[in-house]
Amino acid sequence: MSAVICTDLCKYYQQGDAVIKGLDHVSLEIEQGAFICLSGPSGSGKTTLLNAIGGLDSLDSGEISIDGERVDLLGKSALADLRLKRIGFVFQAYNLIPVLSALENVEFVMLVQGVSAVERKQRSYNILREVGLEGMEDRRPDQLSGGQQQRVAVARAIVSQPRLVLADEPTANLDSQSMEKLMTLFCELNRMHKITFLIASHDQRVIAWAGRSIGMEDGRVIRDEVQQVC
Amino acid sequence: MTVKRQNGRAFALSFRLAWRNIWRQKRRTWLTALAMIFSNVLLVFMISLQFGSYEMMINNTLGLLSGQVQVQRAGYLEEQKMRQVVDNVDELASNIRKRFPEASVAARASAFVLVSSAERSFATQVMGVEPAHEPGVSSIPGLVAQGRYLIAPDAAEIVIGRVMARNLKVIVGDELTFLGSGRDSSIAAGVVRVVGIFDSGSQDLDRSLAELPLGYFQDIFMMHDGGHTIALAFDKLSAVPEVIEPLSVVIGEQNDLVVLDWEALVPGLKQAIQADMTSAWFMYGVLIILVAFSVLNTQLMSVLERTREFGVIMALGIKPRRLALLVLLETFLMAALGFLIGVLLGSLVTGYFSQVGFAYPGMDEMAAKFNMSALMYPAMDPFSLMLGPSVVFVFCLFAAIYPTLKLYGLRPVEAMRAV
């Protein structure tokens, strides 16, 4: 079954007199449990595509379905619910809540979801252990390294067991060692939990980890190829 | 039950988050809180002082002569005619004393006469009073500066004000004659000995009032057993509203008698208080609005500088409503901090001055006008302590509405691009 189906997505930006093509008739289908890397230079439309799939940005035309549900037709509130329950986000700049500890950052989304305290704690501790942050639960973001912060961000993204994780340049601020660890983690989560990963990156080392690589340029898909699975 | 518990836990984390958020910018939070604390201390003290001064003004004004409640014939307050009489005034006063043992009760009668000494004559008001009971409702017996107050209920004695004594050129022991109209319109005249001269602090009162024993007054003015008013005074002014109805029952046997409270007896006093309160609240309003703008500025800055963070949180699926509640909670905590410290410090300052008294330049003249002490004592009660800070608190919460509304306009993608 397809986790995500994008059909003829178009998104244009006006910049002075020029029209920038964010997405130019993009169509693609993503299978459940896929591990995909979107690659391309800056401005190629990777982030725009992730934002559109995640319901963070509107489209000028086209259709997006996640698990058979039309995302492009949903209102703000329904989109928020969709993101809360079915999509996990990982950002380039980690974007943790600075005044909350690692554990509280991970708990935060589940709390809003209404997960019981016991289950919340258990899942948060488990996921932090899984991403290699055991013993660091009470540290605040400024007490963690960049790699550790990104791991917390990953833990936050997957703790509520989303069907889809959208990661935008997750390794951009990480050194090679941290990048390796993070990608290993993504692969493990993909394999163990059958979570679909869609990662936007222009880092060739990241692209090598993906089972499918989609190349973008000027808002269009220029390459879509299956690679050796990580 | 589970939902309640869940909401409670969600609130606990929101509370923790809000508390930590307000301390991200310690200096800014303290500056805003200090603005609230300063205004709250000022409001607690000023409002308590204001209420204290009103209480003093009321007690002094009412305690001088009128009492807090009066029983009289309907229409007497407006017309003050001799024949608008309360019959059996002694007996009725006695009944009221039995029904309200906590009250001081004194019967009175009043007339306007021409009073003459050996050298001069003046028009004045003479009041027949019960010497044994008058000190309970009026401070004039205690303000006798020369001689003594009246003792016998029917002696031909008079107590006059300091200015009247000066105008008539009499001293204690001199005789005065007076001439007026009796209840039956006959001529009422008498010769009385000055036994005391009072100094009330009010020039008007000292010039225009003299007191005689009620029994003597009734004889001379053909009042029989009648009088014009029965004055009542209670320990606390707050007792007045509760006695109006039962008092009406006690006097019910005599038709056409009315019970008047102090607001009806001295309407100017309440109007003066209301006018003063209005002007004071105008000043307080300016202060409160300035504080509210300070809070608005702080919370707006706080929201704007966290735009990116809010964008990320919204991207995670948190709705603007929850973020708005978070910002409101942050404002609530900051306002509560200002409220608690402000009320505490304000109470300490007010408590100190409620013991030692407070005076400011120019107070003497105004105090004398209302027969007040030059020292004012702030009223230490929960209402006066809480009123100002509560208004500041509410205004601060209102000030957070605009920043919270901005959150509803945020779009996650744009917000996450904010620097």
XYZ file of C-alpha atoms in Angstrom:
649
model
C 0.000 0.000 0.000
C 1.183 3.525 -0.770
C 1.843 5.674 2.254
C 1.942 8.889 0.255
C 0.671 9.693 -3.215
C 1.502 13.043 -4.762
C -0.197 13.934 -8.021
C 0.804 16.848 -10.197
C 1.854 19.146 -7.353
C 2.454 22.766 -8.265
C 3.605 25.561 -6.017
C 4.793 28.898 -7.350
C 6.301 31.904 -5.581
C 6.307 35.415 -6.860
C 9.662 37.149 -6.435
C 9.494 40.601 -7.934
C 8.488 40.133 -11.553
C 9.823 36.576 -11.655
C 7.830 33.450 -10.834
C 9.806 30.859 -8.905
C 8.721 27.277 -9.374
C 8.755 25.647 -5.949
C 7.063 22.523 -7.244
C 6.467 22.063 -10.926
C 4.046 19.244 -11.679
C 5.581 16.807 -9.222
C 4.041 13.358 -8.987
C 5.349 10.484 -6.937
C 4.216 7.521 -4.908
C 5.825 6.411 -1.667
C 5.318 2.897 -0.348
C 4.709 2.255 3.325
C 8.040 1.498 5.039
C 10.133 3.119 2.315
C 13.393 4.864 3.082
C 13.713 7.672 0.581
C 16.127 10.502 0.128
C 15.183 13.652 -1.728
C 18.272 15.243 -3.124
C 19.099 18.302 -5.120
C 20.690 21.694 -4.813
C 19.305 24.509 -2.702
C 16.073 25.824 -4.179
C 15.351 22.582 -5.988
C 12.055 22.111 -4.127
C 12.998 19.456 -1.549
C 11.779 21.424 1.484
C 8.713 22.695 -0.376
C 7.750 19.109 -1.156
C 8.255 18.008 2.458
C 6.223 20.966 3.706
C 3.440 20.215 1.279
C 3.308 16.530 2.247
C 3.362 17.477 5.931
C 0.517 19.943 5.469
C 2.691 22.839 6.533
C 2.346 24.688 3.261
C -0.490 25.017 0.780
C -0.354 24.081 -2.897
C -1.410 25.982 -5.957
C -2.632 22.765 -7.520
C -2.304 19.001 -7.228
C -3.376 16.340 -4.782
C -1.648 14.695 -1.836
C -2.953 11.602 -0.103
C -1.525 10.081 3.034
C -2.842 6.611 3.801
C -5.654 7.323 1.374
C -6.682 10.629 2.991
C -6.555 13.792 0.911
C -4.251 16.139 2.805
C -4.720 19.057 0.414
C -8.414 19.213 1.296
C -7.960 19.335 5.050
C -8.454 22.474 7.143
C -5.887 23.907 9.553
C -7.155 22.032 12.563
C -7.376 18.685 10.770
C -3.878 19.206 9.392
C -2.602 19.855 12.899
C -4.212 16.606 14.051
C -2.685 14.763 11.090
C 0.788 16.050 11.955
C 0.291 15.293 15.609
C -0.807 11.701 15.114
C 0.644 10.458 11.858
C 3.673 12.489 10.877
C 6.980 13.029 12.648
C 9.199 15.971 11.731
C 12.955 16.273 12.066
C 14.452 19.650 11.255
C 17.926 20.804 10.355
C 18.189 23.054 13.411
C 16.841 20.441 15.892
C 14.285 22.990 17.144
C 13.889 21.578 20.618
C 12.035 23.560 23.264
C 14.963 25.100 25.155
C 13.328 25.221 28.587
C 12.313 21.565 28.611
C 14.590 18.626 29.358
C 15.258 15.912 26.767
C 12.615 13.729 28.384
C 10.064 16.556 28.540
C 10.709 17.465 24.904
C 9.935 13.903 23.916
C 6.913 13.749 26.217
C 5.468 17.030 25.026
C 3.780 15.805 21.860
C 2.412 12.676 23.555
C 1.000 14.804 26.305
C -0.965 16.820 23.788
C -2.072 13.555 22.203
C -3.535 12.493 25.530
C -1.233 9.534 26.203
C -1.378 8.434 29.828
C 1.427 9.476 32.152
C 2.752 5.983 32.739
C 2.823 5.109 29.068
C 4.271 8.497 28.209
C 7.152 8.119 30.615
C 7.832 4.553 29.578
C 7.832 5.332 25.885
C 9.962 8.451 26.345
C 12.594 6.591 28.374
C 12.575 3.699 25.890
C 12.931 5.882 22.838
C 15.698 7.956 24.408
C 17.502 4.738 25.238
C 16.927 3.564 21.676
C 18.530 6.728 20.244
C 21.457 6.348 22.615
C 20.620 9.028 25.154
C 20.132 6.898 28.229
C 21.140 8.865 31.332
C 20.703 12.195 29.575
C 16.957 12.427 30.043
C 17.097 15.366 32.420
C 19.506 17.461 30.398
C 18.235 20.557 28.700
C 19.084 21.163 25.003
C 21.905 23.586 25.846
C 23.540 20.794 27.857
C 23.597 18.446 24.856
C 25.849 18.353 21.779
C 24.425 19.001 18.306
C 24.271 15.286 17.562
C 22.582 14.560 20.857
C 20.054 17.321 20.273
C 19.254 15.912 16.862
C 18.748 12.512 18.480
C 16.281 14.043 20.894
C 14.535 15.636 17.918
C 14.372 12.217 16.248
C 13.072 10.649 19.445
C 10.407 13.366 19.605
C 9.477 12.710 15.977
C 9.055 8.958 16.330
C 7.913 8.516 19.920
C 4.246 8.725 19.010
C 4.850 6.019 16.389
C 4.004 8.021 13.267
C 3.525 6.288 9.952
C 5.705 8.842 8.206
C 8.794 10.793 9.216
C 9.740 13.871 7.216
C 13.318 14.971 7.833
C 14.638 18.203 6.331
C 18.444 18.280 6.145
C 18.705 16.394 9.457
C 22.471 15.972 9.202
C 23.391 19.449 7.995
C 24.736 20.552 11.357
C 26.344 17.258 12.331
C 29.890 15.985 12.060
C 30.580 12.763 10.144
C 30.443 10.541 13.186
C 27.147 11.985 14.366
C 25.771 11.772 10.829
C 26.657 8.083 10.671
C 24.995 7.413 13.996
C 21.857 9.295 13.013
C 21.491 7.553 9.680
C 22.066 4.192 11.355
C 19.322 5.087 13.783
C 16.962 6.082 10.970
C 17.618 2.782 9.215
C 16.993 0.789 12.378
C 13.760 2.608 13.067
C 12.705 2.112 9.477
C 13.386 -1.585 9.704
C 12.070 -2.218 13.185
C 8.969 -0.031 13.175
C 8.223 0.055 9.434
C 8.173 3.835 9.567
C 8.323 5.535 6.191
C 11.228 7.976 5.991
C 11.398 10.834 3.545
C 14.670 12.690 4.015
C 15.631 15.848 2.186
C 19.379 16.259 1.870
C 22.008 17.339 -0.598
C 24.677 15.367 1.268
C 25.887 12.484 -0.901
C 26.733 10.418 2.189
C 23.108 10.593 3.295
C 21.819 9.747 -0.167
C 23.872 6.558 -0.054
C 21.825 5.297 2.878
C 18.496 5.516 1.097
C 16.717 2.650 -0.618
C 15.289 5.069 -3.121
C 16.774 8.324 -4.261
C 14.700 11.054 -5.818
C 16.564 13.913 -7.448
C 14.960 17.321 -7.787
C 15.841 20.453 -9.680
C 13.885 23.645 -10.246
C 10.858 22.149 -8.610
C 10.768 19.083 -10.781
C 11.646 15.424 -10.198
C 14.560 14.719 -12.483
C 15.594 11.357 -11.149
C 13.837 8.584 -9.225
C 15.875 5.449 -8.731
C 15.972 2.513 -6.381
C 19.302 1.915 -4.647
C 20.694 -0.820 -2.543
C 18.811 -0.831 0.747
C 20.805 0.357 3.736
C -11.975 10.920 35.753
C -9.243 9.840 33.315
C -9.867 12.885 31.143
C -9.711 15.105 34.228
C -6.455 13.520 35.332
C -5.097 13.868 31.814
C -6.061 17.536 31.650
C -4.446 18.031 35.027
C -1.169 16.536 33.816
C -1.280 18.543 30.600
C -1.799 21.637 32.702
C 1.083 20.688 34.965
C 3.485 20.503 32.010
C 2.074 23.713 30.515
C 2.543 25.357 33.906
C 6.135 24.135 34.107
C 6.788 25.271 30.554
C 5.223 28.692 31.183
C 7.156 29.180 34.410
C 10.454 28.323 32.734
C 9.598 30.480 29.721
C 9.084 33.613 31.765
C 12.558 33.178 33.261
C 14.261 32.884 29.885
C 14.679 36.656 29.951
C 15.170 37.204 33.657
C 15.903 40.912 33.470
C 12.906 41.671 31.288
C 10.589 39.586 33.454
C 11.809 41.279 36.613
C 11.464 44.742 35.076
C 7.885 43.994 34.098
C 7.160 42.386 37.450
C 8.713 45.377 39.209
C 6.392 47.730 37.320
C 3.492 45.620 38.567
C 4.888 45.388 42.087
C 5.463 49.133 42.286
C 1.980 49.962 41.049
C 0.440 47.347 43.332
C 2.258 48.665 46.399
C 1.164 52.171 45.485
C -2.419 51.090 44.865
C -2.647 49.042 48.056
C -1.383 51.953 50.112
C -3.304 54.720 48.331
C -6.619 52.863 48.242
C -6.277 51.787 51.878
C -5.404 55.361 52.808
C -8.346 56.610 50.799
C -10.775 54.196 52.450
C -9.258 54.984 55.834
C -9.721 58.699 55.274
C -13.328 58.150 54.139
C -14.005 56.130 57.247
C -12.506 58.877 59.397
C -14.435 61.525 57.499
C -17.707 59.645 57.911
C -17.130 58.798 61.556
C -16.075 62.320 62.443
C -18.853 63.994 60.524
C -21.570 61.665 61.774
C -20.112 61.410 65.230
C -20.131 65.161 65.674
C -23.876 65.549 65.658
C -26.103 63.665 63.298
C -25.469 60.074 64.344
C -25.584 57.253 61.822
C -29.343 56.766 61.798
C -32.232 59.013 62.767
C -35.903 58.478 63.389
C -38.015 61.500 62.596
C -41.332 62.602 61.192
C -41.563 62.249 57.411
C -40.596 65.536 55.790
C -38.811 66.924 58.848
C -35.381 66.639 57.252
C -36.416 68.917 54.397
C -38.686 71.400 56.209
C -37.666 71.249 59.905
C -41.022 72.570 61.156
C -41.649 72.679 64.911
C -44.865 70.765 64.627
C -43.335 67.811 62.752
C -43.003 66.013 66.032
C -42.150 62.504 67.172
C -44.701 61.910 69.957
C -43.639 60.204 73.194
C -40.050 60.623 72.093
C -38.599 59.503 75.467
C -40.637 56.318 75.482
C -39.852 55.539 71.857
C -36.138 56.149 72.461
C -36.337 53.838 75.457
C -37.989 51.117 73.332
C -35.300 51.453 70.706
C -32.607 51.127 73.378
C -34.175 47.880 74.563
C -34.423 46.508 71.018
C -30.898 47.577 70.056
C -28.801 47.346 73.228
C -25.592 47.680 71.208
C -26.645 51.109 69.941
C -26.372 54.523 71.548
C -29.759 56.222 71.320
C -30.603 59.839 72.117
C -33.816 61.825 71.677
C -33.636 65.415 70.531
C -35.737 68.428 69.737
C -34.736 71.485 67.809
C -35.788 75.080 67.300
C -34.518 78.329 65.851
C -34.379 81.242 68.282
C -33.012 84.695 68.821
C -30.489 84.388 71.622
C -29.345 87.465 73.486
C -26.661 88.290 75.964
C -26.404 91.522 77.853
C -24.713 93.102 74.865
C -25.670 91.259 71.676
C -28.278 89.128 69.942
C -27.924 86.443 67.311
C -30.185 83.977 65.540
C -29.217 80.412 66.268
C -30.391 76.847 66.502
C -31.003 75.392 69.936
C -31.241 71.706 70.404
C -32.871 69.909 73.294
C -30.817 66.850 74.197
C -30.823 64.062 76.763
C -27.642 64.820 78.760
C -27.290 61.190 79.841
C -27.500 59.785 76.330
C -26.168 62.517 74.072
C -22.473 61.637 74.593
C -23.193 58.250 72.997
C -24.225 59.738 69.669
C -22.395 63.061 69.518
C -18.833 64.143 70.179
C -19.916 67.656 71.251
C -20.246 66.743 74.951
C -16.618 65.657 74.828
C -15.548 68.809 73.044
C -16.532 71.171 75.868
C -13.463 73.327 76.282
C -14.690 75.529 79.104
C -17.094 74.643 81.950
C -18.999 71.405 81.732
C -21.600 69.651 79.659
C -25.282 69.466 80.604
C -26.154 67.184 83.486
C -29.732 67.625 84.680
C -32.494 66.651 82.222
C -34.580 69.748 82.837
C -32.276 72.444 84.219
C -32.221 75.937 82.700
C -28.720 75.486 81.363
C -27.127 75.894 77.981
C -23.955 74.834 76.242
C -22.841 77.019 73.328
C -20.110 77.006 70.712
C -16.854 78.918 71.009
C -17.672 81.346 68.194
C -21.151 82.043 69.550
C -19.676 82.752 72.995
C -17.230 85.171 71.430
C -19.945 86.852 69.360
C -22.296 87.182 72.331
C -19.380 88.144 74.557
C -20.322 85.655 77.252
C -18.327 83.270 79.381
C -19.269 80.274 81.498
C -21.673 81.371 84.220
C -23.285 84.211 82.245
C -26.969 84.250 81.464
C -28.601 84.218 78.046
C -32.178 84.828 77.067
C -33.781 83.335 74.022
C -36.957 83.975 72.126
C -38.636 81.704 69.609
C -41.861 79.963 68.633
C -43.294 76.969 70.433
C -44.860 73.895 68.919
C -48.298 75.531 69.197
C -46.958 78.748 67.628
C -46.986 80.470 71.024
C -44.019 82.561 72.065
C -41.301 80.478 73.677
C -38.837 82.353 75.813
C -36.397 81.440 78.547
C -33.417 82.458 80.557
C -30.578 79.987 80.778
C -27.132 79.940 82.316
C -24.110 79.131 80.176
C -22.514 76.074 81.798
C -20.154 75.084 78.999
C -18.496 76.294 75.807
C -17.565 73.685 73.196
C -14.992 73.851 70.458
C -15.887 71.404 67.673
C -13.263 72.581 65.194
C -16.017 73.671 62.833
C -16.518 77.429 62.804
C -20.032 77.069 61.394
C -21.138 74.689 64.098
C -19.504 76.704 66.888
C -21.348 79.793 65.667
C -24.802 78.340 65.142
C -25.544 75.603 67.672
C -26.490 75.593 71.320
C -27.732 72.681 73.402
C -30.306 72.602 76.210
C -31.621 69.716 78.308
C -34.540 68.066 76.482
C -36.896 68.293 79.483
C -36.380 72.046 79.766
C -36.744 72.421 75.967
C -40.055 70.510 76.026
C -41.414 72.809 78.731
C -40.395 76.062 77.097
C -41.361 75.108 73.542
C -44.619 73.417 74.535
C -43.441 70.117 73.134
C -45.209 68.107 75.893
C -43.528 64.684 75.574
C -42.533 65.204 71.956
C -39.229 65.657 70.176
C -38.031 65.962 66.625
C -35.497 63.221 66.166
C -34.024 60.145 67.742
C -30.374 59.717 66.816
C -28.667 56.333 66.858
C -24.981 55.447 66.674
C -23.396 52.030 66.345
C -19.847 50.874 66.876
C -19.500 50.124 63.192
C -20.989 51.912 60.249
C -21.485 48.576 58.544
C -24.211 47.756 61.104
C -26.462 50.483 59.727
C -28.053 48.686 56.733
C -29.005 45.760 58.971
C -30.910 47.856 61.504
C -33.046 49.904 59.145
C -35.752 47.275 58.733
C -36.052 46.117 62.386
C -36.003 49.749 63.457
C -38.895 50.462 61.123
C -40.815 47.704 62.912
C -40.136 49.257 66.336
C -41.389 52.662 65.262
C -44.288 51.142 63.349
C -46.804 52.101 66.024
C -46.481 55.765 65.151
C -47.690 56.611 61.692
C -45.617 58.804 59.434
C -42.264 58.225 61.138
C -39.301 57.416 58.959
C -35.886 55.876 59.499
C -33.077 57.724 57.707
C -29.553 56.423 57.368
C -26.463 58.616 57.205
C -26.498 58.811 53.433
C -29.941 60.414 53.584
C -29.040 62.601 56.546
C -25.769 63.933 55.099
C -26.016 63.426 51.328
C -23.157 65.838 50.672
C -20.756 63.559 52.491
C -21.363 60.650 50.182
C -21.200 62.908 47.141
C -17.861 64.329 48.331
C -16.537 60.787 48.787
C -17.778 59.725 45.361
C -16.214 62.776 43.702
C -12.919 62.140 45.441
C -13.027 58.463 44.521
C -13.714 59.271 40.865
C -10.736 61.611 40.580
C -8.514 59.137 42.418
C -9.525 56.282 40.122
C -8.718 58.410 37.124
C -5.148 58.626 38.415
C -5.089 54.928 39.290
C -6.441 54.164 35.815
C -3.505 55.934 34.181
C -1.109 53.942 36.360
C -2.860 50.660 35.592
C -2.905 51.325 31.846
C 0.828 52.111 31.892
C 1.512 48.820 33.643
C -0.755 46.976 31.215
C 1.201 48.435 28.290
C 4.427 47.310 29.907
C 3.028 43.774 30.095
C 1.754 44.022 26.529
C 5.232 45.044 25.373
C 6.904 42.223 27.274
C 4.550 39.525 26.056
C 4.564 40.807 22.494
C 8.365 40.752 22.478
C 8.287 37.325 24.040
C 5.948 36.003 21.335
C 7.817 37.670 18.481
C 11.230 36.381 19.545
C 9.828 32.852 19.852
C 8.111 32.901 16.457
C 10.441 30.227 15.126
C 9.902 28.033 18.166
C 6.144 28.432 17.924
C 6.366 27.545 14.230
C 8.172 24.312 15.099
C 5.667 23.457 17.814
C 2.805 24.057 15.373
C 4.593 21.897 12.810
C 4.556 19.108 15.380
C 0.789 19.344 15.410
C 0.141 21.630 18.354
C -2.766 23.956 17.665
C -2.534 27.737 18.112
C -5.147 27.563 20.870
C -2.760 25.626 23.094
C 0.064 28.059 22.389
C -2.262 30.967 23.148
C -3.128 29.335 26.465
C 0.581 28.956 27.160
C 1.210 32.666 26.569
C -1.810 33.525 28.722
C -0.489 31.234 31.426
C 2.894 32.957 31.253
C 1.158 36.329 31.653
C -0.921 34.921 34.475
C 2.200 33.753 36.303
C 3.982 37.052 35.822
C 0.900 38.997 36.930
C 0.477 36.640 39.911
C 4.093 37.274 40.879
C 3.510 41.028 40.725
C 0.235 40.595 42.595
C 1.640 38.510 45.444
C 4.796 40.538 46.024
C 2.905 43.805 45.497
C 0.154 42.908 47.958
C 2.707 41.624 50.480
C 4.884 44.734 50.339
C 1.847 46.992 50.087
C 0.340 45.332 53.165
C 3.562 45.846 55.104
C 3.724 49.537 54.187
C 0.013 50.010 54.821
C 0.211 48.064 58.075
C 3.014 50.300 59.301
C 1.122 53.510 58.536
C -2.112 52.110 59.927
C -0.281 51.983 63.266
C 1.638 55.263 63.215
C -0.667 57.302 60.976
C 0.121 59.168 57.798
C 0.045 62.879 56.994
C 0.946 64.914 53.954
C 1.395 68.655 53.464
C -1.852 70.595 53.282
C -3.738 67.914 55.175
C -4.434 70.116 58.211
C -6.787 72.468 56.415
C -8.828 69.743 54.780
C -8.889 67.719 57.983
C -10.213 70.675 59.962
C -13.005 71.151 57.426
C -14.275 67.678 58.164
C -13.359 67.769 61.828
C -10.721 65.142 61.236
C -7.372 64.434 62.726
C -4.413 65.628 60.642
C -3.135 62.061 60.750
C -4.836 59.523 58.527
C -4.864 55.814 59.201
C -5.100 53.500 56.184
C -7.906 50.927 56.351
C -6.394 47.428 56.619
C -9.069 45.159 55.209
C -8.980 42.547 52.456
C -11.062 44.663 50.108
C -8.827 47.728 50.201
C -5.701 45.559 50.010
C -6.892 43.486 47.074
C -8.930 45.912 44.998
C -6.123 47.762 43.177
C -3.849 44.755 42.567
C -6.850 42.729 41.354
C -7.643 45.374 38.750
C -3.962 45.449 37.686
C -4.028 41.641 37.465
C -7.092 41.608 35.221
C -5.722 44.389 32.997
C -2.437 42.490 32.624
C -4.343 39.434 31.440
C -6.229 41.627 28.974
C -2.910 43.015 27.778
C -1.865 39.499 26.780
C -4.801 39.100 24.415
C -3.144 40.887 21.503
C 0.085 38.816 21.625
C -1.944 35.622 21.890
C -4.093 36.625 18.919
C -0.929 36.986 16.873
C -0.328 33.277 17.396
C -3.542 32.466 15.563
C -2.178 34.234 12.502
C 1.079 32.252 12.470
C 1.751 29.836 9.627
C 4.258 27.137 10.604
C 6.399 27.392 7.456
C 6.759 31.172 7.670
C 7.199 31.092 11.433
C 10.022 28.543 11.161
C 11.854 30.877 8.784
C 11.793 33.682 11.364
C 15.190 34.609 12.779
